[in-house]
Short mmCIF file of C-alpha atoms and ligand atoms in Angstrom, two decimals:
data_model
loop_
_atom_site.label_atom_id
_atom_site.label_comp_id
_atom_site.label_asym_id
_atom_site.label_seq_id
_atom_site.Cartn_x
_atom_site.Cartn_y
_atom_site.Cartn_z
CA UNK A 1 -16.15 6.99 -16.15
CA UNK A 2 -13.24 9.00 -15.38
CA UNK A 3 -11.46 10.48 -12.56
CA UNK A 4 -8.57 12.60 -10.99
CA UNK A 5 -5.61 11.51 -8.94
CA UNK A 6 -3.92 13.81 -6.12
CA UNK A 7 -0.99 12.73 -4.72
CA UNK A 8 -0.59 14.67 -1.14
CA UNK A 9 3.45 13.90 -0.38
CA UNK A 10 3.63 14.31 3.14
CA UNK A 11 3.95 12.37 6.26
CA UNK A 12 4.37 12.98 9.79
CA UNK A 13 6.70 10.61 9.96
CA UNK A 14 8.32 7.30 8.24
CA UNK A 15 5.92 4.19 8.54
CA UNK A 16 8.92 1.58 8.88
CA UNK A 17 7.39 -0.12 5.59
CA UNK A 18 6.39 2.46 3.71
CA UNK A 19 7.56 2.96 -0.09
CA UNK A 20 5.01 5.24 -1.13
CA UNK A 21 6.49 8.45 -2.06
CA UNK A 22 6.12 11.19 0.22
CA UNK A 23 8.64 13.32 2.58
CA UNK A 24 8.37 14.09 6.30
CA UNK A 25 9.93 17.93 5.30
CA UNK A 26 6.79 19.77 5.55
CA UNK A 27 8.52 23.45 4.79
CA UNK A 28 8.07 23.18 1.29
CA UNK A 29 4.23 22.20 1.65
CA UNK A 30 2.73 25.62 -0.20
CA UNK A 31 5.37 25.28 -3.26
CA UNK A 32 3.77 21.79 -3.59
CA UNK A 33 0.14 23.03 -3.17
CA UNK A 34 0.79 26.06 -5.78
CA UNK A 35 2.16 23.76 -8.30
CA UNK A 36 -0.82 21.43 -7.74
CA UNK A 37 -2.78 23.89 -8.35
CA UNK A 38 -1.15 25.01 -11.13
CA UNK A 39 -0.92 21.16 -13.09
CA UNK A 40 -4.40 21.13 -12.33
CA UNK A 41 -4.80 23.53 -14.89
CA UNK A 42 -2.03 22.34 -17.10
CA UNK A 43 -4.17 19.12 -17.42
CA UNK A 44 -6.98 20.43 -18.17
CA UNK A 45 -7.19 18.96 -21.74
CA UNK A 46 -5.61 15.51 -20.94
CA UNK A 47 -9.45 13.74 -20.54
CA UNK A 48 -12.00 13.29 -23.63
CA UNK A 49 -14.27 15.53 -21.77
CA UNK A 50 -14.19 17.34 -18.39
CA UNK A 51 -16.48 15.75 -16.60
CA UNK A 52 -15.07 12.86 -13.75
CA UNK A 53 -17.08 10.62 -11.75
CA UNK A 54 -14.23 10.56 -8.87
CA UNK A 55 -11.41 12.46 -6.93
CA UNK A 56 -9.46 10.81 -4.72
CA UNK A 57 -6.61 12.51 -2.64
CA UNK A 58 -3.94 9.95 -1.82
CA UNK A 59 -0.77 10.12 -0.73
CA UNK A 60 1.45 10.29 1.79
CA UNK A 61 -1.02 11.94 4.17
CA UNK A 62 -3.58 14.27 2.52
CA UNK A 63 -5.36 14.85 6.05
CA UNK A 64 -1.74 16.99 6.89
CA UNK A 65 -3.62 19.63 4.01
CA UNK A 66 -4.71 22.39 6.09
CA UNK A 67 -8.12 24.50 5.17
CA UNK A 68 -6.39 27.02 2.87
CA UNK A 69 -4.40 24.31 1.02
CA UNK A 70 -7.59 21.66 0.36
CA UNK A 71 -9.62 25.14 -0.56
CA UNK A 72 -7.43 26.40 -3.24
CA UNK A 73 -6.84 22.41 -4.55
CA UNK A 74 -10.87 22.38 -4.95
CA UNK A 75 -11.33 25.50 -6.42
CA UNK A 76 -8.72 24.92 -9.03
CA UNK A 77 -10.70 21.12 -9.59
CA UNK A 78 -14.14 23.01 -9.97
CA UNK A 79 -12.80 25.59 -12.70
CA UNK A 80 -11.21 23.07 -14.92
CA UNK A 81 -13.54 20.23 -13.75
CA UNK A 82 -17.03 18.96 -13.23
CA UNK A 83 -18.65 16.45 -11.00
CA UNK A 84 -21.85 16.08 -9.77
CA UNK A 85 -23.57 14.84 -6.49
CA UNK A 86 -22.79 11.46 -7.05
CA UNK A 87 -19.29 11.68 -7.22
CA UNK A 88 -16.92 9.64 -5.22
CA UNK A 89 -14.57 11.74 -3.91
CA UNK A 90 -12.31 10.18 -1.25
CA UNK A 91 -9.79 11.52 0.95
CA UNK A 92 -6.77 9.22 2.55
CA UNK A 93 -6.34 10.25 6.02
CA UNK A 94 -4.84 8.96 9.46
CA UNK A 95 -6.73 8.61 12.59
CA UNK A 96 -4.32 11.19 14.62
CA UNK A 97 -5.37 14.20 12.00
CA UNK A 98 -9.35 13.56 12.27
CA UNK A 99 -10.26 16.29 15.20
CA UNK A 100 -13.88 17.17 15.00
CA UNK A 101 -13.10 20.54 13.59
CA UNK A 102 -11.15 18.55 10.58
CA UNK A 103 -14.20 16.49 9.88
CA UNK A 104 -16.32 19.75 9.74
CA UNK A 105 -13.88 21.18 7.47
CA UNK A 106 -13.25 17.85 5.08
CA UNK A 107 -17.48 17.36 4.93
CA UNK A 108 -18.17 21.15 4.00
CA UNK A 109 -15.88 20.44 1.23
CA UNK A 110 -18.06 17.86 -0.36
CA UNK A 111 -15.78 15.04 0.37
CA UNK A 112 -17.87 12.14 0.88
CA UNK A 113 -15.59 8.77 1.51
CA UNK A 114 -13.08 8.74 4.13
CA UNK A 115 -10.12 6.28 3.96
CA UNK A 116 -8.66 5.98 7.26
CA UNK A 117 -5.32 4.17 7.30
CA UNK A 118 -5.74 2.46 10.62
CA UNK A 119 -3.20 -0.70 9.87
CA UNK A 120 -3.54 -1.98 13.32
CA UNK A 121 -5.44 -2.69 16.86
CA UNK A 122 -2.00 -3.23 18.68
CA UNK A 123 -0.37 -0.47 20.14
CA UNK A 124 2.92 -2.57 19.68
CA UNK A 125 2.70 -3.16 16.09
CA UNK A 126 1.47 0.69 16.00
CA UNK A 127 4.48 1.38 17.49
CA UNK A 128 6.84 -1.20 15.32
CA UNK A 129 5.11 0.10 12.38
CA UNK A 130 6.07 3.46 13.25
CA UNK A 131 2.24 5.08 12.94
CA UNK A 132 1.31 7.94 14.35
CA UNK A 133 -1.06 6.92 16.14
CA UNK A 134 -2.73 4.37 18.89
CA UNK A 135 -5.49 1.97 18.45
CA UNK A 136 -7.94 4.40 20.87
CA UNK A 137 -7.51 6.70 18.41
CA UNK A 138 -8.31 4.76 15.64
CA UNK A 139 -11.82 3.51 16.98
CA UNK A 140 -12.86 7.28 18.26
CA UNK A 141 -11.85 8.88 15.33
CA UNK A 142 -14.02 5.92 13.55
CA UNK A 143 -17.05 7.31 15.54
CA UNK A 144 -16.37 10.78 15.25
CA UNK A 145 -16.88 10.76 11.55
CA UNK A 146 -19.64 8.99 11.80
CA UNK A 147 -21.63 11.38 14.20
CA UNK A 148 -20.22 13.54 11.69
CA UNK A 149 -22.30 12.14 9.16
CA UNK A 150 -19.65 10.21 7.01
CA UNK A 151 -21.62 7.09 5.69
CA UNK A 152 -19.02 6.00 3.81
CA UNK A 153 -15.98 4.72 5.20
CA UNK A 154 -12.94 2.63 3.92
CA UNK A 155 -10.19 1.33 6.84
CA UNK A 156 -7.26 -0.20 5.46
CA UNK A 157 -5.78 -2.97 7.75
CA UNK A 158 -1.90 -4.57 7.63
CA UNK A 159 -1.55 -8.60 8.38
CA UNK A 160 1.36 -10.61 7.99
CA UNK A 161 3.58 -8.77 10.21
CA UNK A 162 5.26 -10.83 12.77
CA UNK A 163 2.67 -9.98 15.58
CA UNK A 164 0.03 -11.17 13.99
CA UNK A 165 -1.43 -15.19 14.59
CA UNK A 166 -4.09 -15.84 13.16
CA UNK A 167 -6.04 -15.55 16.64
CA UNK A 168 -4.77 -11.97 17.19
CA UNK A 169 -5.80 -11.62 13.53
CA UNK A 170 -8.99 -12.86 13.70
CA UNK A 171 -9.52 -10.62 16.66
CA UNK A 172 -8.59 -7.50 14.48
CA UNK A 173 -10.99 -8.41 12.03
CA UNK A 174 -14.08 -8.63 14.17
CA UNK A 175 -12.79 -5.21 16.09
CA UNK A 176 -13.07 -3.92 12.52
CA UNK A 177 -16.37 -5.39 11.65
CA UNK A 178 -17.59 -3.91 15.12
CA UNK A 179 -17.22 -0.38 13.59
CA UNK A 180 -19.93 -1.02 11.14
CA UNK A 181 -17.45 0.81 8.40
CA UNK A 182 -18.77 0.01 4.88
CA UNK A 183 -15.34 -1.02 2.97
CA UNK A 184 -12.10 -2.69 4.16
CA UNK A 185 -9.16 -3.25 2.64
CA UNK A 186 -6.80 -5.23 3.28
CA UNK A 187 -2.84 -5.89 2.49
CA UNK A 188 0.03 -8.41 3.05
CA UNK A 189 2.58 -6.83 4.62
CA UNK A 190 5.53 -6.65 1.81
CA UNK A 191 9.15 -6.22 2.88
CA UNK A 192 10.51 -3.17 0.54
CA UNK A 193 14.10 -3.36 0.36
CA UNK A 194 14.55 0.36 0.68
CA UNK A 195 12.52 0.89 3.97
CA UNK A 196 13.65 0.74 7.17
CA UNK A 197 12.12 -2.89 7.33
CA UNK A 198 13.55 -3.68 4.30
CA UNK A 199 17.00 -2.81 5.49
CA UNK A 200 16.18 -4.29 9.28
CA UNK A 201 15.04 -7.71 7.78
CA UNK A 202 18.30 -7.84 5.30
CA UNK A 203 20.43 -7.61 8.51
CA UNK A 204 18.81 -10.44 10.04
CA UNK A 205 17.04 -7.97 12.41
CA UNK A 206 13.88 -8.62 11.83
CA UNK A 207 12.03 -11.79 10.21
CA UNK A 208 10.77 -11.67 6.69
CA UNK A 209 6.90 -12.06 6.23
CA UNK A 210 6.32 -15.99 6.55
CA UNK A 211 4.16 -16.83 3.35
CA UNK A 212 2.31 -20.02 4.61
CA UNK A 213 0.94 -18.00 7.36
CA UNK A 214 0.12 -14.54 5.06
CA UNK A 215 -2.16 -16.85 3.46
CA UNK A 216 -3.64 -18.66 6.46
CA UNK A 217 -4.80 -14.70 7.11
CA UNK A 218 -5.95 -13.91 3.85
CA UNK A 219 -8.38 -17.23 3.97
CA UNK A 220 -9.07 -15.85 7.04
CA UNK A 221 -10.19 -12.64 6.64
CA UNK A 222 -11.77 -13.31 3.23
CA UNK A 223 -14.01 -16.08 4.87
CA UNK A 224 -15.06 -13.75 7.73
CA UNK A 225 -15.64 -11.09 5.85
CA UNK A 226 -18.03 -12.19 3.42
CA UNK A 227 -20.03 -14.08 6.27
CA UNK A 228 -20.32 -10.76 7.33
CA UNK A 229 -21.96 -9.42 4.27
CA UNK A 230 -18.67 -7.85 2.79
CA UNK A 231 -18.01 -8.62 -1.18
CA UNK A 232 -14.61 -9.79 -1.97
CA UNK A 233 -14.62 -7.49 -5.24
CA UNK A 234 -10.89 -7.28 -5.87
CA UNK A 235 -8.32 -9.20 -3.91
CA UNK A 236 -7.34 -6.50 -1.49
CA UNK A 237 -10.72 -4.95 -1.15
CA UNK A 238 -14.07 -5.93 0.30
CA UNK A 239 -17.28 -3.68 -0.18
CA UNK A 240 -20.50 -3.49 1.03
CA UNK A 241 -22.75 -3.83 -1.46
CA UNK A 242 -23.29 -0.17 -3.23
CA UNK A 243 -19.98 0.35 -1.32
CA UNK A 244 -17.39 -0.84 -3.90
CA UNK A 245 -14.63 1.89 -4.01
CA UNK A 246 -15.73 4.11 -7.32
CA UNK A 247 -12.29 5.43 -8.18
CA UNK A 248 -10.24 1.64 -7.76
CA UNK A 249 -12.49 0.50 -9.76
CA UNK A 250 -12.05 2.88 -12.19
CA UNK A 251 -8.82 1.54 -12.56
CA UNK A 252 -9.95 -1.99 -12.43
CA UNK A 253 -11.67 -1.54 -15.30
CA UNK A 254 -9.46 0.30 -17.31
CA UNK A 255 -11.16 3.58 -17.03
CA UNK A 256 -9.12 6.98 -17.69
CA UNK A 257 -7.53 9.00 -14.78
CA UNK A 258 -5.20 11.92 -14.62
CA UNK A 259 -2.84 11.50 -11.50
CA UNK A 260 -1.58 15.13 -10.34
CA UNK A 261 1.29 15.79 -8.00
CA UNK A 262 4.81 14.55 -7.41
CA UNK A 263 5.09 10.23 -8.46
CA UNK A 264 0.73 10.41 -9.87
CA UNK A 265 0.40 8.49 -12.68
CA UNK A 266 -1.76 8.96 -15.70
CA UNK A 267 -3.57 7.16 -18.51
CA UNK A 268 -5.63 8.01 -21.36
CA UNK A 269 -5.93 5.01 -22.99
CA UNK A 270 -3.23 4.50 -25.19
CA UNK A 271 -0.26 6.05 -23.00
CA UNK A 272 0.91 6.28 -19.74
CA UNK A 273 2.69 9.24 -17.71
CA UNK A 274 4.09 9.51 -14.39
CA UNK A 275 5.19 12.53 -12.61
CA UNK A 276 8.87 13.21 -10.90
CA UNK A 277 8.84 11.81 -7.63
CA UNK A 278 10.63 14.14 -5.74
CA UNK A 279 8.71 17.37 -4.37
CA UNK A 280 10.93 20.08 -5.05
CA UNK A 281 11.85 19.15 -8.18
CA UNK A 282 8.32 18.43 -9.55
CA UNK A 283 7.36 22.20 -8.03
CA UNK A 284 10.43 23.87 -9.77
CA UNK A 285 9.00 22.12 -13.13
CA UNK A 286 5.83 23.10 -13.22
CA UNK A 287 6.33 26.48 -12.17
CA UNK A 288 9.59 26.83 -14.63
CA UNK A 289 7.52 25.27 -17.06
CA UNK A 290 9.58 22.25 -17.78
CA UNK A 291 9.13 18.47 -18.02
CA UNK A 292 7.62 16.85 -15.27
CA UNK A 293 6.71 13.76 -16.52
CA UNK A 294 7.53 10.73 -18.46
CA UNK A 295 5.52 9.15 -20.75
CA UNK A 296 5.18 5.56 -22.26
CA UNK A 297 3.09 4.72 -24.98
CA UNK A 298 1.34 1.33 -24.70
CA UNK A 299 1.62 -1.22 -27.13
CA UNK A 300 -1.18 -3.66 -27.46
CA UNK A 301 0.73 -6.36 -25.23
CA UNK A 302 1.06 -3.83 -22.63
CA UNK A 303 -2.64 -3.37 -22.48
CA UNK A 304 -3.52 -6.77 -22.78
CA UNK A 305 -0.84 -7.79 -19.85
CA UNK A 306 -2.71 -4.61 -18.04
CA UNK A 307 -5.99 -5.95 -18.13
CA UNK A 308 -5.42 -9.66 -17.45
CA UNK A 309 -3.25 -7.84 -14.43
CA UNK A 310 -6.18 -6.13 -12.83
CA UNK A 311 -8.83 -8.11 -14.47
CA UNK A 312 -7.79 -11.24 -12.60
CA UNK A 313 -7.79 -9.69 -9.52
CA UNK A 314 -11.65 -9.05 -9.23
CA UNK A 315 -14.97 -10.17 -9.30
CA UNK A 316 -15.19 -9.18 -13.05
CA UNK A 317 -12.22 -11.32 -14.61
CA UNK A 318 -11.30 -11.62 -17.72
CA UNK A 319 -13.71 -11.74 -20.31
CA UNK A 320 -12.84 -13.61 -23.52
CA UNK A 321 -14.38 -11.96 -25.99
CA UNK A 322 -13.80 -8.45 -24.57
CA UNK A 323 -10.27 -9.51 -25.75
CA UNK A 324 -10.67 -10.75 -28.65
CA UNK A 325 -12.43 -7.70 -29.63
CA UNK A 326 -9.88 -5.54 -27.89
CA UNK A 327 -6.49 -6.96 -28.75
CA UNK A 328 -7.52 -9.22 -31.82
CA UNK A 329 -8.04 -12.90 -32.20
CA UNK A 330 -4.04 -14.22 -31.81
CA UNK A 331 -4.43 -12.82 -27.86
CA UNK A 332 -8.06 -14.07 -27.46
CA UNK A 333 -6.24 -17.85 -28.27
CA UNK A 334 -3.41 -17.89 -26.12
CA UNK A 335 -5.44 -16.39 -23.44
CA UNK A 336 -7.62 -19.48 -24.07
CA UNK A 337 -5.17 -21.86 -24.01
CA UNK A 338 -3.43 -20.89 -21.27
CA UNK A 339 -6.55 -20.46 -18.78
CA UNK A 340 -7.55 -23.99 -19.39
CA UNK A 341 -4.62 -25.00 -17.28
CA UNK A 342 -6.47 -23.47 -14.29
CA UNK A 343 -10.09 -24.94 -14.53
CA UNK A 344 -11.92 -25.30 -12.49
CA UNK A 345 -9.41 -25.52 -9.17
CA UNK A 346 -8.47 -21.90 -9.57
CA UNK A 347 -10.55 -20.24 -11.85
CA UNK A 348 -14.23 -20.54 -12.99
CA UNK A 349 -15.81 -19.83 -16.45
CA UNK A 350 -19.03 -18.45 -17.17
CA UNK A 351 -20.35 -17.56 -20.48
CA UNK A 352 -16.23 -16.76 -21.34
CA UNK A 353 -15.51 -14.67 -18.18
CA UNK A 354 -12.80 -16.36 -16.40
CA UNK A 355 -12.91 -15.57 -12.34
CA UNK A 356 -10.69 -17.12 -9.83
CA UNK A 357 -11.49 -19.13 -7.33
CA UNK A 358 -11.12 -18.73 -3.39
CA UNK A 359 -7.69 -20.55 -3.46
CA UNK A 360 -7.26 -19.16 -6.87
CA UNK A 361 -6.77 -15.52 -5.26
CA UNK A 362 -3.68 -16.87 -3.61
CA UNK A 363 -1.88 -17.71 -6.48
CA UNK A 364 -3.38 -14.40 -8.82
CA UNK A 365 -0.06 -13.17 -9.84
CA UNK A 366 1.42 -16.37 -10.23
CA UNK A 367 -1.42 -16.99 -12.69
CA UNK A 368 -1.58 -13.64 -14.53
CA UNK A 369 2.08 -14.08 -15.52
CA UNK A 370 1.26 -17.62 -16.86
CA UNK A 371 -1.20 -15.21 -19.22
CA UNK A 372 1.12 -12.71 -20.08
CA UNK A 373 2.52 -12.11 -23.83
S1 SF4 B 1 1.40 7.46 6.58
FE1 SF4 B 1 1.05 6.22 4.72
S2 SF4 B 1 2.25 7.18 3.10
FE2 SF4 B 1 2.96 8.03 5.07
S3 SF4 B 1 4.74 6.78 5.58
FE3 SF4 B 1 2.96 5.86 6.59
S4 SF4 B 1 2.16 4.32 5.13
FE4 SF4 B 1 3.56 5.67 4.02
#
């Protein structure tokens, strides 16, 4: 199980929250394609063998690729690459790019898995969030795809934000579940200090993100959810089943990716590398043929920190004798001693796999940092 990475850094414009890296200066938009393209091939090697399970175009907004620029991104992937028919291979997009002619064009190109970042069925949190689009647009594009064809669709939704009560939320979440999509997920609105939020809320312009009530939603929506025949597989995400998101959990479990494009991060297993995060500068490197990456290598309490990270955070847990076996019998005790503290309140054993519990998922980082080395 392995799979590709490919940061798109564009946006139409700034979501107010937003600290993913991308720029709204599209001019530059080829130079970033070509040295895609051209890393593609550079990482050829960087995988045990060349054959991925997954590609999954994130960004920014990949759905801003035109026809030309998505073409010559696949046919660099299929001459350094192979997948078959199974193959996840997801594109991020936003409702306000998905004309009918773009879903024509995205389908013929074998992408089968649609993420649609909807956030929102307000027009005024649209708006405050600064999206570029309105809720009609969200539910038509929704349909669209699906006449389309698409049978597998991911919508991420935004609570927390000061619109939200948990009536408007719960209202969001059965608007959602009326769009018979097959995966949600789901995040707390976080206040990044560099965003225009970030700076708004430091000001006293706007109110931070009120915890109590962040959680009231996340009970919320987890409880609905599943009633609804959703999994609650990792603590953001919720799948139908056969619907769990191939490439997350690829990184879930530890799996090796190769991120491509300005800010993608790698990992084979023993190091990671992440790109420069700034477009022209990653697109004079690669074509100059200079650095355009750092690189850490892991040491074994990296990993282990890595695993109890993600590990915690799904279905799977943490499996005790996976880390004994893994990081040696020193890790395997503290890990035991330390999880004890949780039984059974927040976390459940079962045959040594430690899972939390419903109210354990509120506290997950909280507890994975009790685990740490
Ligand atoms: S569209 Fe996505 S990546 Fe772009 S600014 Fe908004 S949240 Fe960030």
């Amino acid at each position: 199980m392995q799979g590709i990475y490919i940061h798109i850094p564009f946006c139409k414009q700034a979501c107010t929250y937003c600290d993913f890296h991308f720029s709204t200066l599209l001019k530059n938009k080829t130079e970033v394609v070509d040295a895609i393209c051209k890393e593609i091939e550079l990482r050829k090697g960087y995988l045990e063998t060349k054959n991925i399970n997954s590609i999954y175009f994130g960004g920014g907004t990949p759905s801003l690729l035109d026809k030309n620029e998505l073409g010559r991104i696949f046919e660099a992937l299929r001459k350094y690459f192979t997948w078959d028919k199974s193959a996840e291979i997801t594109l991020e997009c936003n409702p306000d790019d998905l004309s009918s002619e773009k879903l024509d064009e995205l389908k013929a190109f074998g992408i089968n898995r649609l993420s649609i970042g909807l956030q929102s069925f307000n027009d005024e949190e649209l708006k405050w969030m600064n999206r570029a689009h309105n809720a009609k647009e969200s539910e038509a594009c929704i349909k669209l795809a699906q006449d389309k064809g698409f049978g597998n669709i991911t919508i991420d939704l935004m609570y927390g934000s000061k619109f939200q009560s948990l009536e408007s939320w719960e209202k969001t979440l059965l608007k959602a579940l009326s769009l018979n999509v097959q995966h949600i997920s789901s995040y707390n609105l976080t206040v990044e200090n560099k965003t225009a939020l970030g700076i708004s809320v430091a000001k006293g312009l706007e109110p931070n993100v009120d915890d109590e009530k962040s959680s009231q939603q996340f009970l919320l929506m987890a409880e609905l959810l599943e009633k609804n025949g959703f999994v609650h597989y990792e603590i953001s995400n919720f799948g139908k089943p056969d619907f769990f998101a191939v490439h997350n959990s690829n990184y879930w479990k530890g799996a090796k990716y190769i991120g491509i494009g300005p800010s993608a991060h790698s990992y084979n297993g023993k190091e990671r590398q992440w790109n420069i995060a700034n477009n022209s500068s990653y697109a004079k490197a690669i074509s100059y043929n200079l650095p355009y990456f750092e690189i850490e290598t892991l040491t074994p309490d990296n990993r282990y920190n890595e695993y109890i990270l993600t590990g915690l955070r799904t279905i799977w847990g943490c499996d005790l004798n996976f880390i004994e076996e893994n990081f040696g019998r020193s890790f395997a005790e503290h890990f035991e001693k330390k999880i004890k503290n949780y039984l059974p309140e927040f976390v459940t054993e079962n045959n040594s796999v430690y899972v939390l519990t419903k109210k354990g998922r509120l506290f997950a980082d909280k507890i994975a940092g009790e685990l740490f080395v």
